[in-house]
Short mmCIF file of C-alpha atoms and ligand atoms in Angstrom, two decimals:
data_model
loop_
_atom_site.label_atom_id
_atom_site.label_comp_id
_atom_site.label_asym_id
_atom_site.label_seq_id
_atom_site.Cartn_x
_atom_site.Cartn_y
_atom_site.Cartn_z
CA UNK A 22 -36.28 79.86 -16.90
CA UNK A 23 -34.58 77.11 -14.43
CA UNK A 24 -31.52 77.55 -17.76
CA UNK A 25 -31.48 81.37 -16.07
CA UNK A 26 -31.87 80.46 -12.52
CA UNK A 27 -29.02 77.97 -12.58
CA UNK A 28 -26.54 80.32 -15.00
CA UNK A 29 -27.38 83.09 -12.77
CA UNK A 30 -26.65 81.14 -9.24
CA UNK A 31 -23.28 80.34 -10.98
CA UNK A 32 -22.69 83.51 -11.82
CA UNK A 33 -23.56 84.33 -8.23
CA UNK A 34 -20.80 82.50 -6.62
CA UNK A 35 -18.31 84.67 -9.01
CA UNK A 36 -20.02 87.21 -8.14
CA UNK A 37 -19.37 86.77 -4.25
CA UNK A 38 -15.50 87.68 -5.35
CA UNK A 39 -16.21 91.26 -6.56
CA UNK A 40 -17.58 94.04 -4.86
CA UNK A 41 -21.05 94.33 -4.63
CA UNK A 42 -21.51 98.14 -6.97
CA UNK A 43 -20.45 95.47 -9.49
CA UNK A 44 -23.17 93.69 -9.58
CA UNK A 45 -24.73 94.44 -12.65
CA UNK A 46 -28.52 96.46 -12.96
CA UNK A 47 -28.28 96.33 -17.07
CA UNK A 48 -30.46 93.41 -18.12
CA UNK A 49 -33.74 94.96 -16.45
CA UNK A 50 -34.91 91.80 -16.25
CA UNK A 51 -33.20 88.73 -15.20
CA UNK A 52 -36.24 86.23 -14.58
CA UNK A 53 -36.68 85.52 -18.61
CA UNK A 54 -35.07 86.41 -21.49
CA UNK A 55 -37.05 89.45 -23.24
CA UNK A 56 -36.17 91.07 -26.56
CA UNK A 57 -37.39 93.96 -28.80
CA UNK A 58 -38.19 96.60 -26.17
CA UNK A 59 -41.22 99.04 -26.78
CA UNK A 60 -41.63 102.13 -23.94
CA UNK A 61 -44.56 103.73 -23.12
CA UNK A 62 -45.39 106.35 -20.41
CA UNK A 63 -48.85 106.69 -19.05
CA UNK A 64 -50.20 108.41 -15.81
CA UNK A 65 -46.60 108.91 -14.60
CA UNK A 66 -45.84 104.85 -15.13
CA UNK A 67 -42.89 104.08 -17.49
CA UNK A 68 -44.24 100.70 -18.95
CA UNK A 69 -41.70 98.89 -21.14
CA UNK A 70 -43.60 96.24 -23.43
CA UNK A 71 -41.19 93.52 -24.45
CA UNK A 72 -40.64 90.04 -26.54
CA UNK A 73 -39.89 87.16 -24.79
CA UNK A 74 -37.70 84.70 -26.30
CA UNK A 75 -38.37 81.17 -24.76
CA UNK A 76 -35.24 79.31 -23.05
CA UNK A 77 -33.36 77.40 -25.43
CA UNK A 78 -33.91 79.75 -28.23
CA UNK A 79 -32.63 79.21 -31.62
CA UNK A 80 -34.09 81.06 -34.10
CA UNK A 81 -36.66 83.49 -32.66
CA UNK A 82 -38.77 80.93 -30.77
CA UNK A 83 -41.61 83.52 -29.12
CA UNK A 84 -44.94 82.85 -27.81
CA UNK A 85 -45.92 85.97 -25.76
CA UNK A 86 -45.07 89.36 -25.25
CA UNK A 87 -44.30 90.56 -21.20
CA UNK A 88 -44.61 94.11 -19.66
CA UNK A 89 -42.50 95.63 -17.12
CA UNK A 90 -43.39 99.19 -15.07
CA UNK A 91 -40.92 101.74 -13.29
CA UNK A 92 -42.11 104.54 -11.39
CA UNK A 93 -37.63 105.09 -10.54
CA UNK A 94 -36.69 103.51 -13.83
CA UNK A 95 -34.38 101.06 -11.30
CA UNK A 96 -37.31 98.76 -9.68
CA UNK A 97 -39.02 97.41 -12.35
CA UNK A 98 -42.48 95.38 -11.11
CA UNK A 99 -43.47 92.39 -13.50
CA UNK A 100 -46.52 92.91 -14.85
CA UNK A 101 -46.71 89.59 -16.52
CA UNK A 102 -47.88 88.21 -19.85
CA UNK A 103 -50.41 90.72 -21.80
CA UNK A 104 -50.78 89.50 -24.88
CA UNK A 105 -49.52 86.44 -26.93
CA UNK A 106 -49.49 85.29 -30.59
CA UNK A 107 -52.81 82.73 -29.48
CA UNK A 108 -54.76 85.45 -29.43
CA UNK A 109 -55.04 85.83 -32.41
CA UNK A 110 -57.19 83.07 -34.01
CA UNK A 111 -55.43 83.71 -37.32
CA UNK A 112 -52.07 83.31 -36.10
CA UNK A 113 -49.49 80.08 -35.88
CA UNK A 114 -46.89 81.64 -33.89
CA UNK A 115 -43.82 84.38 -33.93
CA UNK A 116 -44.77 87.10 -31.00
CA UNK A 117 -41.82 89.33 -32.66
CA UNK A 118 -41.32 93.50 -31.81
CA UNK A 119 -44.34 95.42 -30.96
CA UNK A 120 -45.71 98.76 -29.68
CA UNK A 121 -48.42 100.06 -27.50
CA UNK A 122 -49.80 103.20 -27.32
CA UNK A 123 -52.97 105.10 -25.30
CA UNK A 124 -55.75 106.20 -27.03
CA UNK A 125 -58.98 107.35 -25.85
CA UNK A 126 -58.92 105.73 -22.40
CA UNK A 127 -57.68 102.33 -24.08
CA UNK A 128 -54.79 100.68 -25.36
CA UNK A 129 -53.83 99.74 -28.51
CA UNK A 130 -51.39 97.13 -29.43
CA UNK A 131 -49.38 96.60 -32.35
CA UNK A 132 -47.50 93.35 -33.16
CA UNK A 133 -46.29 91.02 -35.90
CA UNK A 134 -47.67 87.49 -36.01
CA UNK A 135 -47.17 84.57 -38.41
CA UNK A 136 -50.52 84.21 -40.06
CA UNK A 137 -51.85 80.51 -40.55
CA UNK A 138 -52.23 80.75 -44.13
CA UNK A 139 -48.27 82.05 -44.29
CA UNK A 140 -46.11 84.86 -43.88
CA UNK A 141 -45.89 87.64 -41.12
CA UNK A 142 -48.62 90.51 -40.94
CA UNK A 143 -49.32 93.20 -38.41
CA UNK A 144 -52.27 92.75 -36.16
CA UNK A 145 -53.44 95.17 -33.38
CA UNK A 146 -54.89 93.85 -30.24
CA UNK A 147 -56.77 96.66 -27.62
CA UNK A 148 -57.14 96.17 -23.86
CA UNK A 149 -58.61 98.75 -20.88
CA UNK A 150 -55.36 98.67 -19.04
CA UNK A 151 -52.01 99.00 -20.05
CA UNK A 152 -50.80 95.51 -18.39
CA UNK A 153 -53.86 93.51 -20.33
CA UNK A 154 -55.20 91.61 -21.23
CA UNK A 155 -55.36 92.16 -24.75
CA UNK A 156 -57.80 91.00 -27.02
CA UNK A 157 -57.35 90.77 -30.77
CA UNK A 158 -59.05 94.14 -32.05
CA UNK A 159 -60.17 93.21 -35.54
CA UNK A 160 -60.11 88.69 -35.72
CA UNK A 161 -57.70 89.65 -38.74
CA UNK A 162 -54.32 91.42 -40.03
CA UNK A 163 -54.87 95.24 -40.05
CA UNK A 164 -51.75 95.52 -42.49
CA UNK A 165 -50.32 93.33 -44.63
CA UNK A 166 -48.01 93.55 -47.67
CA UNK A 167 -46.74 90.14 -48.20
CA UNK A 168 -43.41 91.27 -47.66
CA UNK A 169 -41.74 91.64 -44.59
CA UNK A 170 -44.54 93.25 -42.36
CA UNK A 171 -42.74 93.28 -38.77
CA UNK A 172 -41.81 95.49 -35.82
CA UNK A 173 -44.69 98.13 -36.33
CA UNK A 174 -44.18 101.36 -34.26
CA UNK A 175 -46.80 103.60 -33.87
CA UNK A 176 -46.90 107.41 -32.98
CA UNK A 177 -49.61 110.00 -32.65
CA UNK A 178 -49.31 113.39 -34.06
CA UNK A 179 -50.36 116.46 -32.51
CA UNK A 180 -53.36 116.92 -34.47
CA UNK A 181 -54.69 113.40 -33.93
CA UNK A 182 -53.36 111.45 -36.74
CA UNK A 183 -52.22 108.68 -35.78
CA UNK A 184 -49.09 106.64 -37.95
CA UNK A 185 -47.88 103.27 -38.49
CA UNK A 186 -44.38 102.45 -40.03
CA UNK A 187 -43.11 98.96 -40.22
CA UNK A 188 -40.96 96.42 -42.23
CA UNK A 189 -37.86 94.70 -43.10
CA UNK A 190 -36.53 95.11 -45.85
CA UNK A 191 -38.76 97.87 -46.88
CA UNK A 192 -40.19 100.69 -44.32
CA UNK A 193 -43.82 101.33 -44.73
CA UNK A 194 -46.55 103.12 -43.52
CA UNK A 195 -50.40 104.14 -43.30
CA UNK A 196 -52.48 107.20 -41.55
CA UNK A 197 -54.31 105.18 -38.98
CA UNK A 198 -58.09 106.08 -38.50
CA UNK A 199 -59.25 107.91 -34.97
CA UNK A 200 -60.26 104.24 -34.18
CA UNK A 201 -56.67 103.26 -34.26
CA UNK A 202 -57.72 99.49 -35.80
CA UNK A 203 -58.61 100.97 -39.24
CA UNK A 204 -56.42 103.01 -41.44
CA UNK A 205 -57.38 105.56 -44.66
CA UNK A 206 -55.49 105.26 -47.92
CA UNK A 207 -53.10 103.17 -48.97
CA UNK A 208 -50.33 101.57 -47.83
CA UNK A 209 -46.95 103.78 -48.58
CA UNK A 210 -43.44 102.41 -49.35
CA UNK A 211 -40.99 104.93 -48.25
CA UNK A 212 -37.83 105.54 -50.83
CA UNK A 213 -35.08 104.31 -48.67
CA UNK A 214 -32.34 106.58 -50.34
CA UNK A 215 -29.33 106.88 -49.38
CA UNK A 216 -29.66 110.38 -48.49
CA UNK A 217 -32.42 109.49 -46.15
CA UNK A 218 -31.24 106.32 -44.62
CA UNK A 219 -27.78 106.37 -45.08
CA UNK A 220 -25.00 104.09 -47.25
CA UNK A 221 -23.96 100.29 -47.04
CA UNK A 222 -22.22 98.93 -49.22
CA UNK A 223 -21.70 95.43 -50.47
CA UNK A 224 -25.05 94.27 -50.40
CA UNK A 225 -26.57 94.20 -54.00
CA UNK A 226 -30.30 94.08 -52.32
CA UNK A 227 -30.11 96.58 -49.72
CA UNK A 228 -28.62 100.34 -50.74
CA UNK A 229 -29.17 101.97 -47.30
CA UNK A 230 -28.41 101.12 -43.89
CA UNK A 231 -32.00 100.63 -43.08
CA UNK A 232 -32.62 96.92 -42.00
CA UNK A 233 -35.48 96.77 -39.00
CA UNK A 234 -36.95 97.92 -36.09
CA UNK A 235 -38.42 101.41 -36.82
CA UNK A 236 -39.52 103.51 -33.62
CA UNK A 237 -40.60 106.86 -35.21
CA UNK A 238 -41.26 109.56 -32.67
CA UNK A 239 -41.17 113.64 -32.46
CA UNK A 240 -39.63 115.53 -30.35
CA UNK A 241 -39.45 119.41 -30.37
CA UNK A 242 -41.14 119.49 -33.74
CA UNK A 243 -38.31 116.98 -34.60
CA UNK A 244 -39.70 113.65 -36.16
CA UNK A 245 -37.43 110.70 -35.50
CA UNK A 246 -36.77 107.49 -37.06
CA UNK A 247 -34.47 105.39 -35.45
CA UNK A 248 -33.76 101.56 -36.40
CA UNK A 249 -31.82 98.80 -36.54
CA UNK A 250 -29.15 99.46 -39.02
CA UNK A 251 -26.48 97.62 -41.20
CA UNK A 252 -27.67 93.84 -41.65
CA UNK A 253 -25.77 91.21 -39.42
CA UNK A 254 -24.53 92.09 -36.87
CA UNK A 255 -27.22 95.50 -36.64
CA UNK A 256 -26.52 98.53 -34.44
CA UNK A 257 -28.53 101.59 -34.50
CA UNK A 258 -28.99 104.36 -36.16
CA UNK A 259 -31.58 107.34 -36.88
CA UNK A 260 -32.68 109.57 -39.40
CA UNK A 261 -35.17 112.97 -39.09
CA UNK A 262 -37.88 114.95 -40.95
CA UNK A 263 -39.68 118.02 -40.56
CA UNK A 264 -43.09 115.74 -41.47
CA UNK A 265 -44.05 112.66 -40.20
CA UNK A 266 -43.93 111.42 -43.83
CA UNK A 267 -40.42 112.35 -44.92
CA UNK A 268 -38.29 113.11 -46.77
CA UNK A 269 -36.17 111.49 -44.30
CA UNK A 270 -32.65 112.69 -43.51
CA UNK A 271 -29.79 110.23 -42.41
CA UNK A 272 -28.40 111.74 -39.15
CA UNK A 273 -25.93 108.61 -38.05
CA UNK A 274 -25.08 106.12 -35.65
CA UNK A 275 -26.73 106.33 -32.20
CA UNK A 276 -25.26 102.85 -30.76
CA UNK A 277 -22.38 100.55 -32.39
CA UNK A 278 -22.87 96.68 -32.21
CA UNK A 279 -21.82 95.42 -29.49
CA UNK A 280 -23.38 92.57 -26.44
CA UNK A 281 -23.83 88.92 -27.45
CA UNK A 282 -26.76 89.42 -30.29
CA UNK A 283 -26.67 89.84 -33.39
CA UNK A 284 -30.15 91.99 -33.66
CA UNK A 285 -30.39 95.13 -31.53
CA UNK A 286 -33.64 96.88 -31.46
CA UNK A 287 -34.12 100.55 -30.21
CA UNK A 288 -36.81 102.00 -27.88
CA UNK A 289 -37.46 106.04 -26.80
CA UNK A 290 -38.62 108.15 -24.33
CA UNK A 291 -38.74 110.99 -22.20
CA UNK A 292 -39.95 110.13 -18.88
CA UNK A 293 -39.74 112.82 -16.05
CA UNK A 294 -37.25 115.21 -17.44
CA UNK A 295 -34.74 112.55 -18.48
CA UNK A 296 -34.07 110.76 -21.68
CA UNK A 297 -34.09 106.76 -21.69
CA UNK A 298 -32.70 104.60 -24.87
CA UNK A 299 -33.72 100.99 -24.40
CA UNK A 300 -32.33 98.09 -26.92
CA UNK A 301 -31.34 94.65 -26.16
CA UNK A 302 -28.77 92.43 -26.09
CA UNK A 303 -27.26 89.10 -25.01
CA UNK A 304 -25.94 90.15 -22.17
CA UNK A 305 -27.61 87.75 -19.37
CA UNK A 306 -25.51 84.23 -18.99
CA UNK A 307 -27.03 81.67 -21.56
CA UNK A 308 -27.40 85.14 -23.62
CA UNK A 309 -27.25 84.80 -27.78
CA UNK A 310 -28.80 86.33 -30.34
CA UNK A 311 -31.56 84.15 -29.59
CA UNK A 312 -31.83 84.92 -26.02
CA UNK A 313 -31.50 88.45 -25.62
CA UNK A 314 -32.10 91.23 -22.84
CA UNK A 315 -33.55 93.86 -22.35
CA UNK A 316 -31.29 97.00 -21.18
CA UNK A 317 -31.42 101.01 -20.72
CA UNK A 318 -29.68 104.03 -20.59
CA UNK A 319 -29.96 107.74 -19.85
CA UNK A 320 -28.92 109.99 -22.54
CA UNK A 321 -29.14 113.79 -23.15
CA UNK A 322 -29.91 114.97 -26.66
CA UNK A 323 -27.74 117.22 -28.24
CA UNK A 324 -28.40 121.14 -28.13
CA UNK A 325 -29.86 120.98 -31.78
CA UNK A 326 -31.77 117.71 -31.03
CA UNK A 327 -29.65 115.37 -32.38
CA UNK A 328 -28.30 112.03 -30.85
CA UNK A 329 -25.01 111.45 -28.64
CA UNK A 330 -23.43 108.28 -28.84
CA UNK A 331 -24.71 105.67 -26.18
CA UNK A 332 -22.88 102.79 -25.14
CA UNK A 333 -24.77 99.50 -23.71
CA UNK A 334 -23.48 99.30 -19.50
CA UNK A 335 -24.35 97.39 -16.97
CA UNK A 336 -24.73 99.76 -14.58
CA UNK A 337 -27.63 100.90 -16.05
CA UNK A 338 -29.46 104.54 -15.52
CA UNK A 339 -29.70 106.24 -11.66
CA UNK A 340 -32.79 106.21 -9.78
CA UNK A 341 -35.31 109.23 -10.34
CA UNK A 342 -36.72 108.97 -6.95
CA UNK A 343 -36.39 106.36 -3.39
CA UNK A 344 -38.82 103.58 -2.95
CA UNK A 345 -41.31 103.91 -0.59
CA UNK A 346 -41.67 100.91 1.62
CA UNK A 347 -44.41 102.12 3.55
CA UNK A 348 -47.09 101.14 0.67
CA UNK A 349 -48.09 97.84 -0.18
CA UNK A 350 -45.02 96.77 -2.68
CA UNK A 351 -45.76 93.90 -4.88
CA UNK A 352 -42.72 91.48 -4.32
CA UNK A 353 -42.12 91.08 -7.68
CA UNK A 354 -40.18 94.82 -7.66
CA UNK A 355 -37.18 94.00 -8.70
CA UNK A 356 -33.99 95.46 -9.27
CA UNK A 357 -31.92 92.56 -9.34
CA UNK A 358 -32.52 89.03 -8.22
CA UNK A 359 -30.85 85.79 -8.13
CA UNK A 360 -33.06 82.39 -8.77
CA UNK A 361 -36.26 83.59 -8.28
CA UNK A 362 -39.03 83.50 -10.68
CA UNK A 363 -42.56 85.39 -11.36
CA UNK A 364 -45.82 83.58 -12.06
CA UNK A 365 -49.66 84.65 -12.02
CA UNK A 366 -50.79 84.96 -8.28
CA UNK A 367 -54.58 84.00 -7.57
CA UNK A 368 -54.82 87.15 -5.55
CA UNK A 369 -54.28 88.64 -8.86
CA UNK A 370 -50.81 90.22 -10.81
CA UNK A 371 -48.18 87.81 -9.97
CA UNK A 372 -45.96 86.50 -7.03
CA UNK A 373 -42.35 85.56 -6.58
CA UNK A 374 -42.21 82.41 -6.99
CA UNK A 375 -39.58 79.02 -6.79
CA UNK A 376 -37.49 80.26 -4.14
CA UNK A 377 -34.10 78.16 -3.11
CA UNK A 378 -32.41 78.13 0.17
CA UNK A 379 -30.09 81.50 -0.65
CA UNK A 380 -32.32 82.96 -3.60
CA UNK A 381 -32.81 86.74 -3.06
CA UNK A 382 -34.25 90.19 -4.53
CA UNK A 383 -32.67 93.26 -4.54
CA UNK A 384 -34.60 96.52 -4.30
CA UNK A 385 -32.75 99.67 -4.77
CA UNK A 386 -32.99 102.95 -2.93
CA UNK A 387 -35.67 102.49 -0.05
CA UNK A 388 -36.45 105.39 1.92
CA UNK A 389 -37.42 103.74 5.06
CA UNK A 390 -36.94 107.33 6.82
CA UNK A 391 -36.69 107.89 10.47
CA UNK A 392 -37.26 103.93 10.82
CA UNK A 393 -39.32 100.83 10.39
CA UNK A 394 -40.86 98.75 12.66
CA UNK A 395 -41.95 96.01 11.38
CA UNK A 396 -42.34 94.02 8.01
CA UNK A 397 -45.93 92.28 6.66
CA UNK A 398 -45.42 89.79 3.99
CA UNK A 399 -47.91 87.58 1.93
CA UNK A 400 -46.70 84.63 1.62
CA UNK A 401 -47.64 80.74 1.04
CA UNK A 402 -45.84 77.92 1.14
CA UNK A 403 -46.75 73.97 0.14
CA UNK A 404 -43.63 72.85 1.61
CA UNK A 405 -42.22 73.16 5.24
CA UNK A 406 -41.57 77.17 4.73
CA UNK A 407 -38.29 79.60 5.10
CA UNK A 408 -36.95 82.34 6.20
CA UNK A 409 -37.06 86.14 4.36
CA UNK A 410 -33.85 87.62 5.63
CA UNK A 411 -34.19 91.68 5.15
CA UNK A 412 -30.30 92.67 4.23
CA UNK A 413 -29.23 96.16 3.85
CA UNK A 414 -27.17 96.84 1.00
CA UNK A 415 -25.41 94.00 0.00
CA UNK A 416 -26.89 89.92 0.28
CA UNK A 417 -24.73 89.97 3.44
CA UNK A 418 -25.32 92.97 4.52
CA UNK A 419 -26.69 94.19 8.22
CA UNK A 420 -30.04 91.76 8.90
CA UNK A 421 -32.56 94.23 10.04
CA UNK A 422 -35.36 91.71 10.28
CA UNK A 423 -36.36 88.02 9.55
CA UNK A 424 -39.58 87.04 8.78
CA UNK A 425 -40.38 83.44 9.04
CA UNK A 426 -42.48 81.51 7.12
CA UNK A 427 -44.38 78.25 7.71
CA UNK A 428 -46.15 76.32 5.37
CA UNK A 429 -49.69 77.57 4.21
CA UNK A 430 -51.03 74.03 2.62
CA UNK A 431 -50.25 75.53 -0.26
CA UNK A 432 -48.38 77.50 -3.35
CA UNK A 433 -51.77 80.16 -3.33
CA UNK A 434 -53.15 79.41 -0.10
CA UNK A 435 -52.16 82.79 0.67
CA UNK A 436 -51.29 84.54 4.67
CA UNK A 437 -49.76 87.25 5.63
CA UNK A 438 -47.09 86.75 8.27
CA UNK A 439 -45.24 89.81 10.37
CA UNK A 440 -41.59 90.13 11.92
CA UNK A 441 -40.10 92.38 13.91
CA UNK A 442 -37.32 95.31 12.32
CA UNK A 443 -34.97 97.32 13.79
CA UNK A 444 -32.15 99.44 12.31
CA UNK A 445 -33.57 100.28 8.94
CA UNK A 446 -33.37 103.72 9.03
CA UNK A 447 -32.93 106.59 5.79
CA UNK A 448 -31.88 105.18 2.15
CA UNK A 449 -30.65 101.87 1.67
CA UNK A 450 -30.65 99.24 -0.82
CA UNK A 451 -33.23 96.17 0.61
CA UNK A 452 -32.84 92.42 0.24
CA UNK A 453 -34.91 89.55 0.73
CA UNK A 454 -32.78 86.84 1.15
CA UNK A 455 -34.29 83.44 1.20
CA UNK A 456 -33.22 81.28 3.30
CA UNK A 457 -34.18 77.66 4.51
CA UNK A 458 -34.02 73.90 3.97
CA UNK A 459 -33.79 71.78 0.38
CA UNK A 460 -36.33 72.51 -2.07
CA UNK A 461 -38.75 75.59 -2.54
CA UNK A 462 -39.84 77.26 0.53
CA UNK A 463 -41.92 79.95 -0.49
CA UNK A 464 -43.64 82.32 -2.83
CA UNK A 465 -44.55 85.95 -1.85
CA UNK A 466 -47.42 87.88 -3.22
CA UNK A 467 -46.54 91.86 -1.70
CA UNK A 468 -44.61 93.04 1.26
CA UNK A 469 -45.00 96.39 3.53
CA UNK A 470 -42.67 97.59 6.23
CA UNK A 471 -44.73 99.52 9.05
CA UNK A 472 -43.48 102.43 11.45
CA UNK A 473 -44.33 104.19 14.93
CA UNK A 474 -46.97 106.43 13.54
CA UNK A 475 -46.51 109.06 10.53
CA UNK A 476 -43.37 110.51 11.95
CA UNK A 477 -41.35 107.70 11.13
CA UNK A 478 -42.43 107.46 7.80
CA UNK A 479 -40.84 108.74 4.90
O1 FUB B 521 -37.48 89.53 -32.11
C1 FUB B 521 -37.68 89.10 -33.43
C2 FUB B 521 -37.06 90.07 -34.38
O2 FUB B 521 -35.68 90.26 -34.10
C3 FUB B 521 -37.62 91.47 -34.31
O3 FUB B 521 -38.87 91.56 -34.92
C4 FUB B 521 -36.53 92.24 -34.94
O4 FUB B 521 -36.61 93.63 -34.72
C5 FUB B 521 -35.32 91.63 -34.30
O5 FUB B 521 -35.05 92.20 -33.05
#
């Protein structure tokens, strides 16, 4: 993390020599590295469930698995760490590409682990809440073929049956039970023909550009395949049935390689009107193919349901709807940031933590309406304390309010301190700038601006 946190400051000061709409919004998350990106919507939450390769990755070194949630699909909150490869009492290591789905009022959690006795297997881990924790659902693999079993994906049919593809190199799959952590029959090998999955060449072992990374969906009565494609470097492509179990029909290339990885890995979903493609890349500095990012962008499907051709940004997708800042926001809602970093608050979720003199969080599109009056933060501080600077739309931008901070006696020793604002009136972008003296000043659990009375509010 401090590898991101330093990169990132010195991409900062470069930064300070371009206009601020360049700052890029494409990685979603800037406080870790995360990989393999798995949406889910639920109750009108976009969750995006995501690897997390460690700092100083070099060949898929990945303990844990993180989850991020959007209501605006620009202001993602950090839900923290719901499930990692120790919980599973079978498993040695290798958190790799995943998938969660609801079910019955609970979650269900599909990952690959390396099993102790050797080689990868699936195993499926169930939780009450979609942000965890997860416990292991069976205390063993649910599928295992010896032979490549990663990056399940998992998709529930209209008549209740439920489906699990997975592999590399092969692509299989089984009928899950109603239970979702049992499955009936056997497990099936697809025929990756070249009709279905498409053509590569040069490879004596591999006849199709099928590699990895399945995420098998339907969509207007369209089932979807789409997957990491081509062998090293991948890029993505899809194929389509008219039944969740094939025949499968190659349909092309969705995006072309490109960022600094050599894996890409594809994620989708409709969430309020609006079509989202996630994947990853390398794009954050210290980025490789080893340290990758997740990133996302709108598309529209084509009139007969097929794919355009998306392109990774930086600018990322628009906001569906304004913040509000009149709620209880948890600080770590972040649309961009520079230095900061998350970790589990004892009030519960997590809190912004490791803040530097000039650190700062960017929130985008707040609706603070006719006009705030005032600011509540909870905040604690073991050191001598610092400033939060609220910025309108830019790091520099017009101070509306400065909340200062003393110290608490502690890094959870947890109070909520007030400040005066003026001039924060309609939309605006909103920073918290930290500012203070050497060495960490503060961590902050929420924040809430305040108004004159309902009228003000937005
Ligand atoms: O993240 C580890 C592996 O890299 C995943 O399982 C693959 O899909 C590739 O992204």
């Amino acid at each position: 993390m401090k590898k991101i946190r330093n990169m990132l400051a010195i991409s900062f000061a470069f930064s300070l020599m371009i206009p601020e709409t360049c700052y890029a919004e494409n990685p979603i998350v800037q406080t870790i590295y995360t990989a393999d990106p798995a949406p889910m919507v639920y109750n009108g939450t976009c969750y995006v469930y995501t690897g997390h390769d460690e700092d100083g990755s070099t060949n898929y070194t990945m303990k844990d698995w993180r989850c991020y949630s959007t209501t605006d699909m620009v202001n993602w909150v950090d839900c923290g760490s719901p499930l990692s490869y120790s919980t599973f009492s079978w498993a040695k290591g290798d958190a790799w590409a995943g998938q969660c789905i609801p079910r019955n009022g609970k979650f269900y959690y599909y990952v690959p682990v390396n099993q102790k006795n050797g080689g990868m297997a699936i195993g499926v881990a169930v939780s009450d809440s979609p942000t965890g924790p997860f416990k292991d659902a069976l205390g063993h693999p649910l599928a295992s073929t010896g032979t490549g079993d990663i990056d399940p994906t998992v998709f529930i049919d209209d008549n209740g049956q439920a489906y699990l593809y997975w592999g590399n190199p092969n692509l299989f799959y089984v009928k899950l039970n109603q239970d979702m952590i049992s499955y009936s029959g056997s497990i099936v090998k697809v025929p990756l023909t070249t009709a279905g999955f498409g053509v590569r060449t040069g490879n004596a072992q591999r006849q199709t550009l099928y590699e990895e990374g399945p995420w098998f969906y339907k969509r207007n009565g369209m089932y979807y395949m789409v997957y990491a494609a081509g062998g090293i470097p991948e890029y993505i492509c899809y194929s389509t049935s008219t039944s969740p179990t094939g025949p499968w029909q190659y349909r092309g290339k969705i995006m072309s390689t490109q960022g600094r990885s050599f894996t890409n890995h594809p994620g989708v979903i409709d969430y309020k009107g609006k079509s989202y493609f996630f994947y990853h890349n390398g794009a954050l500095p210290g980025g490789s193919g080893f340290t990758r990012s997740v990133c996302v962008e709108e598309f529209k499907y084509n009139a007969d349901g097929t794919f355009p051709t998306i392109n990774m940004t930086t600018t990322g997708v628009s906001a569906i709807s304004n913040l509000n800042p009149y709620v209880k926001n948890e600080a770590e809602t972040i649309c961009m940031e520079s230095g900061i970093e998350i970790e589990k608050c004892s009030e519960g979720g997590q809190d912004v933590s490791y803040v530097e003199n000039g650190d700062w969080i960017k929130v985008k599109g707040v609706n603070f309406g006719s006009g705030a009056t005032s600011f509540n933060a909870r905040v604690a501080s073991a050191s001598s304390g610092g400033n939060i600077e609220l910025r309108l739309d830019s790091v520099t931008g017009t101070l509306v309010g400065t909340c200062s901070v003393q110290g608490t006696g502690g890094w959870q020793s947890w109070v909520t301190k007030s400040c005066n604002v003026n001039g924060a009136k309609g939309v605006h972008d909103l920073y918290l700038k930290f500012t203070g003296g050497n060495g960490y000043l503060l961590n902050v659990n929420w924040w809430q601006f305040n108004s004159n009375g309902s009228a003000n509010k937005m």
